[in-house]
mmCIF file of C-alpha atoms in Angstrom:
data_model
loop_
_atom_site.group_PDB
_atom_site.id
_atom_site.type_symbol
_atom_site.label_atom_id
_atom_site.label_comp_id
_atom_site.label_asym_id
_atom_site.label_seq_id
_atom_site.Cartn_x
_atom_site.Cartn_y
_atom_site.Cartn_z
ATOM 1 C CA UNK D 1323 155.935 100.624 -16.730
ATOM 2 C CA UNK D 1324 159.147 100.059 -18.287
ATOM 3 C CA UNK D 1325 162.123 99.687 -15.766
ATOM 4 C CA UNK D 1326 165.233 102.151 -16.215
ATOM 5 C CA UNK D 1327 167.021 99.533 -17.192
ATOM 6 C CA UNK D 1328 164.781 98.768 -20.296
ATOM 7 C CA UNK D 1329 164.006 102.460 -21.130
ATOM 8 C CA UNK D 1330 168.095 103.125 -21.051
ATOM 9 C CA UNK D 1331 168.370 99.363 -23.300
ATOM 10 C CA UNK D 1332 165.678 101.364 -25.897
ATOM 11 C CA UNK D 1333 167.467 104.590 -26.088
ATOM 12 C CA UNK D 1334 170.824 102.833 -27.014
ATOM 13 C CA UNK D 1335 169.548 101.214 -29.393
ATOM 14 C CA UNK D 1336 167.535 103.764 -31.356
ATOM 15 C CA UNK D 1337 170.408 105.850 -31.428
ATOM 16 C CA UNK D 1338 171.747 103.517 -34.113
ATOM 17 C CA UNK D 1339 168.142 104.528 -36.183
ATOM 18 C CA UNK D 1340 169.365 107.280 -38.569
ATOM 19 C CA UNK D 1341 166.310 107.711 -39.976
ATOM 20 C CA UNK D 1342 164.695 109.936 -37.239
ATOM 21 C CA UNK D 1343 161.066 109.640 -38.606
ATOM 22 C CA UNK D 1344 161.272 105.735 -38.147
ATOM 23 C CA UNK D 1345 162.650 106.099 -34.346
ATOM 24 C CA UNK D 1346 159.243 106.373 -32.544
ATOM 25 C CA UNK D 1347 157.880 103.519 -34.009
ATOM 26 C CA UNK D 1348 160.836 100.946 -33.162
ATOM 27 C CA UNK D 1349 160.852 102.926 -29.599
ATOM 28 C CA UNK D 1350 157.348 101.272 -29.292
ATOM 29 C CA UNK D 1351 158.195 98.120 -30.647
ATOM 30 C CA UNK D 1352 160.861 97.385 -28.491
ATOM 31 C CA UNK D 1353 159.033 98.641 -25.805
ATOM 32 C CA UNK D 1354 155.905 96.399 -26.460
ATOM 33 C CA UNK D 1355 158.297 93.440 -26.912
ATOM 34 C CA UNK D 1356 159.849 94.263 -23.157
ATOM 35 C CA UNK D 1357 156.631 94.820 -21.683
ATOM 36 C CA UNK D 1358 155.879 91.153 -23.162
ATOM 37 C CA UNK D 1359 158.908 89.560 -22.181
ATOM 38 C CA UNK D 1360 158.943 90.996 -18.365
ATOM 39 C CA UNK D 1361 154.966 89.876 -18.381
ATOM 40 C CA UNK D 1362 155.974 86.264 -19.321
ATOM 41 C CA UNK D 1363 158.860 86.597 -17.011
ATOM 42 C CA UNK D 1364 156.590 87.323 -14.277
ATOM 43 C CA UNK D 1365 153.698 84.904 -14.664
ATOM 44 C CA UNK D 1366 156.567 82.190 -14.337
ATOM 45 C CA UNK D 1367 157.171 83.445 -10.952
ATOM 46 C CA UNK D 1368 160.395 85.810 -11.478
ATOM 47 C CA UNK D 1369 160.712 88.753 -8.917
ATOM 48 C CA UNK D 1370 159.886 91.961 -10.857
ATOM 49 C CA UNK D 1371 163.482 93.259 -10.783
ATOM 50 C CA UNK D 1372 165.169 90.034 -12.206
ATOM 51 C CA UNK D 1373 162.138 89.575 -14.816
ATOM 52 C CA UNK D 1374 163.203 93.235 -16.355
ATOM 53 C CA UNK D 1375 166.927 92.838 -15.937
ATOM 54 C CA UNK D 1376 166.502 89.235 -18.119
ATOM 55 C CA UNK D 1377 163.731 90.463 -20.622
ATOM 56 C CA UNK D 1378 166.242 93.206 -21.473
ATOM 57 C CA UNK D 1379 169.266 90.968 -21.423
ATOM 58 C CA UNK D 1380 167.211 88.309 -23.642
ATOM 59 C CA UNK D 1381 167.030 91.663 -26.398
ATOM 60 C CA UNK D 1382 170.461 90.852 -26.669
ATOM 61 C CA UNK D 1383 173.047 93.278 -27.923
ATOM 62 C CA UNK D 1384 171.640 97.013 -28.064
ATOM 63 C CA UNK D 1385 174.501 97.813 -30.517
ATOM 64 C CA UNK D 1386 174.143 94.631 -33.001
ATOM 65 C CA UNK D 1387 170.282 95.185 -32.371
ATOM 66 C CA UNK D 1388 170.007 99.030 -33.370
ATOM 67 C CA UNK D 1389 172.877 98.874 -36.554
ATOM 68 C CA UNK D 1390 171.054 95.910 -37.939
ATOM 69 C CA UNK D 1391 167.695 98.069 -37.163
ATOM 70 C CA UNK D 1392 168.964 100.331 -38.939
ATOM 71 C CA UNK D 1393 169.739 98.933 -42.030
ATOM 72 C CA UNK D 1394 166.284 97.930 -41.688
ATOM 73 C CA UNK D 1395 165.075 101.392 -41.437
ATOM 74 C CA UNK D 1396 167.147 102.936 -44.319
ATOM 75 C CA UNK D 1397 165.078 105.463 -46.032
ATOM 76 C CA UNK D 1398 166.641 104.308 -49.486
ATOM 77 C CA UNK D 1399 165.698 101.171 -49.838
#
């Protein structure tokens, strides 16, 4: 499960996603690539709450991440 950190880090940046039928899927994407990075995290022997708070930081920027996601998900191209 997802901390509320993370889950608040995924909604900022989908709300960059204008196309709205593209949102779910990069919702599960990013989620998959948290739940990855907080499993790593933990196997190397990080305490649960400092493994989330540093996969989510390692994300980087949820701004620069969900404008250049959405350029990615434009519906025109």
């Amino acid at each position: 499960m997802l901390s509320r950190e993370a889950q608040s880090y995924i909604r900022r940046v989908s709300s960059h996603i204008r196309f709205s039928y593209d949102r779910p899927a990069v919702r599960e994407e990013l989620e998959s690539h948290l739940e990855e990075k907080t499993e790593a995290l933990l196997a190397a022997g990080l305490p649960a709450e400092e493994a989330n708070r540093q996969a989510v930081e390692e994300m980087g920027d949820a701004e620069a991440l969900g404008k250049a996601l959405d350029r990615a998900h434009n519906p025109v191209l």
